[in-house]
mmCIF file of C-alpha atoms in Angstrom:
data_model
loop_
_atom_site.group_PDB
_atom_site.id
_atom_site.type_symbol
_atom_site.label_atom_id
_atom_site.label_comp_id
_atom_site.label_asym_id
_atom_site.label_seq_id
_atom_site.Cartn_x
_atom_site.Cartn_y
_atom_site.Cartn_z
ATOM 1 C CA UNK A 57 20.991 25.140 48.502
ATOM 2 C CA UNK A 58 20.571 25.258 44.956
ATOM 3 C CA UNK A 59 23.049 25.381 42.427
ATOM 4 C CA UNK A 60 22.824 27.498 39.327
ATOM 5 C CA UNK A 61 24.569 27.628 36.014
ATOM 6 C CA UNK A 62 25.213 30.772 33.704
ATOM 7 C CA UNK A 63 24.543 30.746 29.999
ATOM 8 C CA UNK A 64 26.814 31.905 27.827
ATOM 9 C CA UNK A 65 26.220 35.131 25.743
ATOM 10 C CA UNK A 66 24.253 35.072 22.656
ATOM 11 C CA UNK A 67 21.553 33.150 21.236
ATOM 12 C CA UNK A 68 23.295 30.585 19.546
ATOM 13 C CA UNK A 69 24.319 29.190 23.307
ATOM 14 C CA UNK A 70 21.451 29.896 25.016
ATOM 15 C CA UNK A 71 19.399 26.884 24.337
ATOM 16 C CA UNK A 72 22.336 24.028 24.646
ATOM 17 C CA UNK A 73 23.398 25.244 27.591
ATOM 18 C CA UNK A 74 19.793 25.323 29.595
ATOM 19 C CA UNK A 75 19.490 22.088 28.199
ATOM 20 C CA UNK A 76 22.926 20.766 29.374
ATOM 21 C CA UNK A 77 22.491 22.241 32.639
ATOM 22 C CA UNK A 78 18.959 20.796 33.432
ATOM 23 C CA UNK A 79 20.129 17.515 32.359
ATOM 24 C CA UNK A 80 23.771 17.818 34.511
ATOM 25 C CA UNK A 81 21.219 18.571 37.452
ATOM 26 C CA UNK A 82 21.499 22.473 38.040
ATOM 27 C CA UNK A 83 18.607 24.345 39.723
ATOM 28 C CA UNK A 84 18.531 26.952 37.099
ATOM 29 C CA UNK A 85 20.487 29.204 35.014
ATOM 30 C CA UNK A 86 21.065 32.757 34.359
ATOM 31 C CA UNK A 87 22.277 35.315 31.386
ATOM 32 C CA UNK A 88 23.379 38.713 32.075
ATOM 33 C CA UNK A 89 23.310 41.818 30.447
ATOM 34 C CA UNK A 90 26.815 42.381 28.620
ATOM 35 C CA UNK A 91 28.130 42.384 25.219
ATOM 36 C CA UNK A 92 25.249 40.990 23.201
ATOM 37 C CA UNK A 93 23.159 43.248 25.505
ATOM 38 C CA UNK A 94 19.335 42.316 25.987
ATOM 39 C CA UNK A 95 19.031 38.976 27.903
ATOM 40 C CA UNK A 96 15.604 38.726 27.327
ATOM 41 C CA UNK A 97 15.394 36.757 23.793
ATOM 42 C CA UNK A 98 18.281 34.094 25.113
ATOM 43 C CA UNK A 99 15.665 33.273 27.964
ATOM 44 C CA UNK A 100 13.214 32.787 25.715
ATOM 45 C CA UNK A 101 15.184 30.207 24.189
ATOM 46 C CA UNK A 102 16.383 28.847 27.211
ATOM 47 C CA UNK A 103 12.805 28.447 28.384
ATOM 48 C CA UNK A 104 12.122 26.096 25.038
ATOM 49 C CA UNK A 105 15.014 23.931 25.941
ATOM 50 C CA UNK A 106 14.214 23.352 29.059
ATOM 51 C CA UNK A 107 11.232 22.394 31.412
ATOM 52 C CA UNK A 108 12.444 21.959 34.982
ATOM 53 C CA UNK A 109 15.151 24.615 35.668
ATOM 54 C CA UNK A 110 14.309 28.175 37.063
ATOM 55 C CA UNK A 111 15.530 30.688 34.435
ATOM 56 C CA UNK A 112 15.921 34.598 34.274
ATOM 57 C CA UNK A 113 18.685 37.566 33.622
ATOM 58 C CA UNK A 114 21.397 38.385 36.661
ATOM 59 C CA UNK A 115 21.184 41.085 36.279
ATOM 60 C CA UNK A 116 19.162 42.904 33.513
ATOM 61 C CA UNK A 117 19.486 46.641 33.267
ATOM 62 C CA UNK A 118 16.306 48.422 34.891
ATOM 63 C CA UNK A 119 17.083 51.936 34.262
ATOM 64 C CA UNK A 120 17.826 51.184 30.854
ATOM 65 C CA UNK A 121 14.265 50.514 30.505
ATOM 66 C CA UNK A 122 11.113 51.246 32.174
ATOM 67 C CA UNK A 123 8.963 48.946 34.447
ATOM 68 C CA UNK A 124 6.335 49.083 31.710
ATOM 69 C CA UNK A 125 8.856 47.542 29.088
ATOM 70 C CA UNK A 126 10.253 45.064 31.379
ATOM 71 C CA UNK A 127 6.509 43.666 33.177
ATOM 72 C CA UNK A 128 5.647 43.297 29.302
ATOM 73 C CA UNK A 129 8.978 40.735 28.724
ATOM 74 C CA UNK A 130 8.908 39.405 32.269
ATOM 75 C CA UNK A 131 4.857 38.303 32.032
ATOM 76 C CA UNK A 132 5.160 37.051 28.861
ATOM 77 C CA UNK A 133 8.811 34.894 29.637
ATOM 78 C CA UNK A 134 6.740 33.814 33.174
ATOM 79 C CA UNK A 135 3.802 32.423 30.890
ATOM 80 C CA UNK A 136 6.307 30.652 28.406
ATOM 81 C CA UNK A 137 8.333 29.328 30.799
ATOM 82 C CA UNK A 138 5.958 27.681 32.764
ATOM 83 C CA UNK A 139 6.522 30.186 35.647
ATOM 84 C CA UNK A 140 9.769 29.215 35.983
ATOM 85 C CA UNK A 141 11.277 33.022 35.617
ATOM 86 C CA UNK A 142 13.288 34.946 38.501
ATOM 87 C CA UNK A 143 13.427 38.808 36.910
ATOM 88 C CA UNK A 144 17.159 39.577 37.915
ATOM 89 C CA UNK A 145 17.338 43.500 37.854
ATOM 90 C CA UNK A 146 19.984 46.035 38.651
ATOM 91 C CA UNK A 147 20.651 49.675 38.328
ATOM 92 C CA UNK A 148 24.339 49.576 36.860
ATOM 93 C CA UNK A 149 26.268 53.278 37.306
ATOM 94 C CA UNK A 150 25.408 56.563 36.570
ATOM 95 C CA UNK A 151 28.055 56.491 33.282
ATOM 96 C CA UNK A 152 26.242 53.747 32.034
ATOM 97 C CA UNK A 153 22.956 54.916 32.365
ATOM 98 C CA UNK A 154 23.268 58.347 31.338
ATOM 99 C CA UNK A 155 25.769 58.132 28.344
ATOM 100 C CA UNK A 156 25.831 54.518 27.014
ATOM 101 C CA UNK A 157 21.764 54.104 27.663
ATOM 102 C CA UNK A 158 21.217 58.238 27.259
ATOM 103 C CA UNK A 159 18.379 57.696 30.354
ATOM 104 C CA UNK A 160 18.010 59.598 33.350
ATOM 105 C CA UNK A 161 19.682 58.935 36.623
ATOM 106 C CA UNK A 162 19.242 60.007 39.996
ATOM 107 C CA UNK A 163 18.489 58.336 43.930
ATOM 108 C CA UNK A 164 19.073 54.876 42.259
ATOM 109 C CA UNK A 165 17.689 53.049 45.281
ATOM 110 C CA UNK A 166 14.730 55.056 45.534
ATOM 111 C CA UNK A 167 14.261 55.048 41.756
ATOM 112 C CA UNK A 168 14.893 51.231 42.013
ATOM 113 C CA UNK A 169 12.579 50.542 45.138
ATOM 114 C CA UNK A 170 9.741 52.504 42.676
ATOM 115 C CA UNK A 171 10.400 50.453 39.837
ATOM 116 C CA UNK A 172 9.740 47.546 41.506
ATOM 117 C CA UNK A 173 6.473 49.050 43.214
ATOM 118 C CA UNK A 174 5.624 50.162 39.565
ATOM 119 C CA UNK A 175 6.031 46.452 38.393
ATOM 120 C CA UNK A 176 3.599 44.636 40.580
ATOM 121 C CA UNK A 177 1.180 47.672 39.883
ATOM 122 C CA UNK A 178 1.327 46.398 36.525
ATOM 123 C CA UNK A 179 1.322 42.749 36.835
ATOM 124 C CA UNK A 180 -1.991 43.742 39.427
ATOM 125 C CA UNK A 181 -3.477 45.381 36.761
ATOM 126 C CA UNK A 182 -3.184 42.572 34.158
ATOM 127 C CA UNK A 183 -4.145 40.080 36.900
ATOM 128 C CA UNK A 184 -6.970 41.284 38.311
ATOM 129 C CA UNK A 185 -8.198 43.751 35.418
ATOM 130 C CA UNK A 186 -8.588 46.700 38.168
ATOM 131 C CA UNK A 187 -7.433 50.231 36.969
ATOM 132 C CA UNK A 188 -3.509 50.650 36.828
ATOM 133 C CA UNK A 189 -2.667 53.541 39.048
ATOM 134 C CA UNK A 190 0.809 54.180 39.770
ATOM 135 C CA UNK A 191 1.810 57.566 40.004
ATOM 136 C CA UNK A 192 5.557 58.264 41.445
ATOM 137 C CA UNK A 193 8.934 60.458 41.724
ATOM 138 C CA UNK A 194 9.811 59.119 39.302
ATOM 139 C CA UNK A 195 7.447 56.939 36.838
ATOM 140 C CA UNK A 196 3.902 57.136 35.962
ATOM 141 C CA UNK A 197 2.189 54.422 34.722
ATOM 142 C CA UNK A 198 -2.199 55.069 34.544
ATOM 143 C CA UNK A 199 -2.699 54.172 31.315
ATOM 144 C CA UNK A 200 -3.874 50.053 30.231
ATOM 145 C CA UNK A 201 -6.563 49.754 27.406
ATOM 146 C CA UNK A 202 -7.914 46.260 27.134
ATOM 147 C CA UNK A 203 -6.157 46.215 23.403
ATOM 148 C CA UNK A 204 -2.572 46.636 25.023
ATOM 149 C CA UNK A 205 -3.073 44.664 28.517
ATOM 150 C CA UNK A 206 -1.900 40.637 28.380
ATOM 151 C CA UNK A 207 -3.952 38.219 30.116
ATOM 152 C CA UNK A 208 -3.790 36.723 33.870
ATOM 153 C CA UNK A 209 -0.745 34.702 33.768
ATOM 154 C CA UNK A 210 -1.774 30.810 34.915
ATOM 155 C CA UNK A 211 1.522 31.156 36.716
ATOM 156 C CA UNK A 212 1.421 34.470 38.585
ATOM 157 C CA UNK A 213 3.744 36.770 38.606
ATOM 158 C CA UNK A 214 7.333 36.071 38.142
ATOM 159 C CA UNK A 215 10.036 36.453 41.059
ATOM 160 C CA UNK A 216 12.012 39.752 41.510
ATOM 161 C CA UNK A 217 15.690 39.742 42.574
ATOM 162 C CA UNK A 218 17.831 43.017 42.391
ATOM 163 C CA UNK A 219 21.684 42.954 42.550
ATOM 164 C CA UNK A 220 22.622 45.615 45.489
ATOM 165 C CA UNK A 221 26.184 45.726 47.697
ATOM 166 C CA UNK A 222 26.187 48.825 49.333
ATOM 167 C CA UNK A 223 23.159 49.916 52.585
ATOM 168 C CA UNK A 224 20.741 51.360 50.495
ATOM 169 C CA UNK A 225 20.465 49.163 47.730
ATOM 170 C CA UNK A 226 20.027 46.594 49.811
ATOM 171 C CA UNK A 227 17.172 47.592 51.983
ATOM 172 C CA UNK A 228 15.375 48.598 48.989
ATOM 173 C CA UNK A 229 15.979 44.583 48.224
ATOM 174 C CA UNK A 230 14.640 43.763 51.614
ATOM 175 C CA UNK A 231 11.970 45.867 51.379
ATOM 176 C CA UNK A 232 10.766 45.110 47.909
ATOM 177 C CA UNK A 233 12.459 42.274 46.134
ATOM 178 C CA UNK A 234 12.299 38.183 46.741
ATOM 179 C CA UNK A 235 15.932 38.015 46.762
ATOM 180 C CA UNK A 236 19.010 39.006 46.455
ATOM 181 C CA UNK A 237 22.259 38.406 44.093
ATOM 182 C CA UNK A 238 25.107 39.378 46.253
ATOM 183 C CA UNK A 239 28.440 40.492 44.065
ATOM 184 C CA UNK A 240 30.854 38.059 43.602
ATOM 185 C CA UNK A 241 33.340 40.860 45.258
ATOM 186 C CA UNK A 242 32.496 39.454 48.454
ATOM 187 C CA UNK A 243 33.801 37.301 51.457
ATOM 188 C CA UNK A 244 32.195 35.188 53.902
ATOM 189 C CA UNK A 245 32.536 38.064 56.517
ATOM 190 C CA UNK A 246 31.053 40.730 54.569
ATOM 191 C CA UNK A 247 27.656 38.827 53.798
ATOM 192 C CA UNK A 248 27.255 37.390 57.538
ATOM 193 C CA UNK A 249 28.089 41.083 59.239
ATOM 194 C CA UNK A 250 26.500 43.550 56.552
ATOM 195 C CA UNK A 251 24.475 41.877 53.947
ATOM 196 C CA UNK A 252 22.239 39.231 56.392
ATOM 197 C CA UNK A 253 21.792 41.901 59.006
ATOM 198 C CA UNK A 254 20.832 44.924 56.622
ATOM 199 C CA UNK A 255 17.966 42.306 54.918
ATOM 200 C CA UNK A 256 17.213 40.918 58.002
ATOM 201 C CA UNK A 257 16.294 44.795 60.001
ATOM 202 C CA UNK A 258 14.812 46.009 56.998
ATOM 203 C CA UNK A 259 12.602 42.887 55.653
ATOM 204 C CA UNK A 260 8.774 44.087 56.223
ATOM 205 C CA UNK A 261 6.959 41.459 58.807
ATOM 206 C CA UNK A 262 5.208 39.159 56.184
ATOM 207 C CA UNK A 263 6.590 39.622 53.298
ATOM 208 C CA UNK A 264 7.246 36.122 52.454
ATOM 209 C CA UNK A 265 10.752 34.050 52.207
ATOM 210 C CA UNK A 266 13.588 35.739 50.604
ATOM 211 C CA UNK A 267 16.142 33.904 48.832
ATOM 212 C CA UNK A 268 20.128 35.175 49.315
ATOM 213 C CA UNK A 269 22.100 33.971 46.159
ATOM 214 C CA UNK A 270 25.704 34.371 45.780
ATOM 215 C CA UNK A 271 28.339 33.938 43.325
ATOM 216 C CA UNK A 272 31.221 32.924 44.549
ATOM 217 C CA UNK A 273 34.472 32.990 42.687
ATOM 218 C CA UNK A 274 36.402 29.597 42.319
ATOM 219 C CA UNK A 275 39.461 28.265 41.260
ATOM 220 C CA UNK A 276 40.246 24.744 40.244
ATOM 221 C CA UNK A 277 44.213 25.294 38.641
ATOM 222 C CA UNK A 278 46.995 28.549 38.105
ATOM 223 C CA UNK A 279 44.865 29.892 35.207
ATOM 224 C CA UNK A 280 41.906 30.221 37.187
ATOM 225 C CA UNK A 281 43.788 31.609 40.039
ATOM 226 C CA UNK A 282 45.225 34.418 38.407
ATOM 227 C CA UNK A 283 42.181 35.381 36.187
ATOM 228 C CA UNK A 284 40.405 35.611 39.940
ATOM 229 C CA UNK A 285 43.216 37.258 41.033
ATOM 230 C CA UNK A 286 42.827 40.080 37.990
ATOM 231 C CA UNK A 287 39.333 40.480 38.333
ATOM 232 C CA UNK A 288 39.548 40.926 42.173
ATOM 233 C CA UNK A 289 42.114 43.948 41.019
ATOM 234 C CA UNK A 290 39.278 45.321 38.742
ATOM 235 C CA UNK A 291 36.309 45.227 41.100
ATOM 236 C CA UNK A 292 38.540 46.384 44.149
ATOM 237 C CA UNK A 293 39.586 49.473 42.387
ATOM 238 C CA UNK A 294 36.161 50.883 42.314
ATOM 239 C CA UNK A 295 34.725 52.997 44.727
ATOM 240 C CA UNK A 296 31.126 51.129 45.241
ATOM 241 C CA UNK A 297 32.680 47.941 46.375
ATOM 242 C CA UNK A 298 35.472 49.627 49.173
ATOM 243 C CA UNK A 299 33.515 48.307 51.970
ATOM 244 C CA UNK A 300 33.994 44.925 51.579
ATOM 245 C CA UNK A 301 37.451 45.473 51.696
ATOM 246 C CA UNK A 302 37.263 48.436 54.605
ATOM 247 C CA UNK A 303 35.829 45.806 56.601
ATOM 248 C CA UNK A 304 38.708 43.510 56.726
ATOM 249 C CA UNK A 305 41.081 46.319 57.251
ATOM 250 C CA UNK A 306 42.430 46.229 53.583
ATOM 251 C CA UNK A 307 41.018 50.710 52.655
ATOM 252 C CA UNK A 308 43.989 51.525 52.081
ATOM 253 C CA UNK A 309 44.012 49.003 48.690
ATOM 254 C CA UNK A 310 40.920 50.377 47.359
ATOM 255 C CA UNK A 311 42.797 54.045 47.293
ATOM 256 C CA UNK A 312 45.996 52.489 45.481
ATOM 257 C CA UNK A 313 43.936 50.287 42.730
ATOM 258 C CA UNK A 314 41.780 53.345 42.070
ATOM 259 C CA UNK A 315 44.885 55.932 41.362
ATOM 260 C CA UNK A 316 46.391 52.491 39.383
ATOM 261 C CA UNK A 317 43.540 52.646 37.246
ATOM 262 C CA UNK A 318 43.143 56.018 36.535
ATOM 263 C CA UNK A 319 46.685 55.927 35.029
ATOM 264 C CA UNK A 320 45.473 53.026 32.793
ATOM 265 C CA UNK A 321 48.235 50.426 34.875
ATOM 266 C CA UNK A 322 45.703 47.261 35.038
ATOM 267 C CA UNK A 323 48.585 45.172 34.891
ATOM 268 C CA UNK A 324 50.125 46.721 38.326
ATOM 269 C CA UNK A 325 46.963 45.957 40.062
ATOM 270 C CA UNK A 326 46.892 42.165 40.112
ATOM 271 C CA UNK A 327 50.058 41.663 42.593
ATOM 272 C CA UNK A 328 48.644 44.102 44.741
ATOM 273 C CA UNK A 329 46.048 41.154 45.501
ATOM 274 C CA UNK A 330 47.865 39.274 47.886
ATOM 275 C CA UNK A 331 47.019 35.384 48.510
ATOM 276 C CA UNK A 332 45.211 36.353 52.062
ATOM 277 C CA UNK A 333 42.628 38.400 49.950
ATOM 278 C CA UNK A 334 42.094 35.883 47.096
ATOM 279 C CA UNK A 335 41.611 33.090 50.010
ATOM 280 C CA UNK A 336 38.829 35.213 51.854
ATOM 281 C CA UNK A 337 37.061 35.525 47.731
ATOM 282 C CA UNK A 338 38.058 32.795 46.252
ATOM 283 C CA UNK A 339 38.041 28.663 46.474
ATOM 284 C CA UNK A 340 40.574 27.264 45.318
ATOM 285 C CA UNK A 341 41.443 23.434 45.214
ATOM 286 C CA UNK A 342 39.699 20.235 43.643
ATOM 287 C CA UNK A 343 36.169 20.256 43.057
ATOM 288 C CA UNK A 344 36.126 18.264 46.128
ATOM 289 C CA UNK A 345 37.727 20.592 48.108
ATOM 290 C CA UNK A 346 36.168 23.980 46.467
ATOM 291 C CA UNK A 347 32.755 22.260 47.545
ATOM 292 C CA UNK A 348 33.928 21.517 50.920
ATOM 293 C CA UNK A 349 34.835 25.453 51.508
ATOM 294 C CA UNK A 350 31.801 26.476 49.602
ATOM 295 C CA UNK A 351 29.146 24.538 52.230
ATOM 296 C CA UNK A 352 31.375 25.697 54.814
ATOM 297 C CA UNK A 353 31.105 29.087 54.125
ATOM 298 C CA UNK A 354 27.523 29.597 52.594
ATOM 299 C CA UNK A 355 25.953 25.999 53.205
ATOM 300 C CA UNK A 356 23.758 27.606 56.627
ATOM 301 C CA UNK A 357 22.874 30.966 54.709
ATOM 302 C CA UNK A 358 22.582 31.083 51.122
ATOM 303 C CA UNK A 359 19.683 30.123 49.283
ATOM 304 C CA UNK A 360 20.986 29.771 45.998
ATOM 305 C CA UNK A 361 24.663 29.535 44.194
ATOM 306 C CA UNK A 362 26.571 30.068 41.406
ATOM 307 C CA UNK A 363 30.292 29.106 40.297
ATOM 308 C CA UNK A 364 32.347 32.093 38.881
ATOM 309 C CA UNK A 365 35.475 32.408 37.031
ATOM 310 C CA UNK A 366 36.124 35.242 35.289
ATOM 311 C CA UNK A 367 37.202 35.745 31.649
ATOM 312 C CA UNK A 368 34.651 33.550 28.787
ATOM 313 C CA UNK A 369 32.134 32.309 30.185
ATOM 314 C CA UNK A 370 32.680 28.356 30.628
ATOM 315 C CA UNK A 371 29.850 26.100 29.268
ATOM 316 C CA UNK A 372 27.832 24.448 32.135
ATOM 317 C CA UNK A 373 29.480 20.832 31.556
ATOM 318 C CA UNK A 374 32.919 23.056 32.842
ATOM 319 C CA UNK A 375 31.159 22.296 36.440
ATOM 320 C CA UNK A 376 29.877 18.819 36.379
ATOM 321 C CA UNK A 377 32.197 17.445 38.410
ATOM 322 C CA UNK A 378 31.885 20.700 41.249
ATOM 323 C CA UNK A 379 27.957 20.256 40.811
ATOM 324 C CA UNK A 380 28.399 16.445 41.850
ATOM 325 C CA UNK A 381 30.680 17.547 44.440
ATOM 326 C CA UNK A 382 28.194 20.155 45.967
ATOM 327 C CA UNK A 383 25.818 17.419 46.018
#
């Protein structure tokens, strides 16, 4: 299993901490799309300090963009890097998309299942030098004059992982995708019985390894137990992510966060999480001990992992002692 670190946001951070990571022994290290919005310039810097470590966005925004804008960052982050990128990509909520991005939204996992399809059209094109044709529902991309078209990349084209939780997100993952980053609002049960099986039944017959990588919250004292706690409150009150819960018989807590929420009573929430539910998300303990349950829970089917506690994001040195313990 690998272990991966998370960058902190903005560019003044981005290059310590791929540096710190690589040299505390992580297998690579993402950004994400959120306050200082796009990831793409930290990874750049992130690829400069580093050489070793595998590097990309979890998640950037893809219908914030289009495929053509985000094969031109990915191909050119994959050459710099050393092709050491894994594109992260996922399709946020209509909200987002439609009033904070002003872009269109509609049949997100069809739209996202063509925007990958539209990528490696792209990358094809530039690789191989053959006409681009992709013509879609919903983008078309036939236009690549030798004055706008990059190069073959030495390295080939980069990895593509989308974020998905519910059915159809995640057989458009399966079907198109190298991977997967699972939610952190997730439990052991929920990625054996749903997530595993829908990739598994959906996963075309040689289409090459795909890598499962999940984020796993963790808890090494009180403070980090009730920031878990809080942010289990927040994700559990939304709608999207009701079936992890409806599968351990906890519905009926998804339908009293959500009305909770809607009167603006965050604070009400967090008891409502009680310490059976944290368990299932969260390890808690001694770095010992929170690798122990980690290995025991995702050691036989996860590909890749990353620590998570909520609130600022910790630098990577936060988890020496849990990346030795891992080991």
């Amino acid at each position: 299993m690998k272990i991966d670190a998370r960058l902190r946001d903005g560019l003044g951070t981005s290059g310590g901490d791929a540096a710190s990571a690589e040299e505390i022994g992580y297998d690579g290290a993402w950004n994400a799309e959120n306050s200082v919005g796009d990831p793409f310039p930290g990874l750049a810097l992130a690829a400069e300090h580093s050489s070793r470590i595998e590097i990309g966005p979890s998640v950037a925004i893809a219908f914030a963009r289009t495929p053509m804008t985000v094969a031109y960052a990915a191909w050119e982050l994959q050459r710099y890097s050393g092709g050491r990128l894994v594109l992260g990509l996922g399709s946020q909520v209509r909200p987002h998309i439609q009033r904070r991005f002003s872009m269109p939204w509609s049949k997100p996992a069809a739209r996202m299942h063509e925007f990958v399809t539209a990528l490696r059209a792209i990358w094809h094109a530039w690789e191989t030098g053959e006409k681009l044709t992709h013509r879609g529902e919903f983008y078309d991309h036939s236009l690549m004059t030798p004055n706008f078209s990059p190069p073959p990349n030495p390295h080939g084209a980069p990895k593509v992982f989308l974020a998905a939780v519910g059915p159809h997100m995640l057989r458009t993952a399966a079907q198109v995708a190298d991977g997967l980053f699972a939610h952190p609002f997730l439990t052991e049960r929920y990625l054996r019985e749903v997530i595993v099986p829908e990739i598994e039944a959906h996963r075309p017959a040689g289409a090459g390894a795909f890598e499962l990588s999940v984020s796993p919250f963790v808890a090494l004292d009180e403070r980090d137990v009730e920031a878990v706690r809080k942010q289990i409150s927040f994700y559990g009150s939304t709608p999207a992510y009701r079936p992890v819960l409806e599968l351990h018989g906890w519905g009926d807590l998804q339908d009293e966060l959500n009305r909770l929420s809607k009167q603006g009573r965050w604070d009400d929430m967090v008891p409502l999480v009680t310490d059976d539910i944290l368990h299932e998300m969260c390890a808690v303990g001694s770095e010992t001990e929170i690798a122990a349950t980690l290995r025991a829970r995702f050691g036989d089917v996860a590909h890749r992992l990353r620590f998570n506690i909520p609130g600022d994001t910790p630098p990577p040195s936060r988890f020496t002692a849990l990346v030795e313990a891992m080991r």
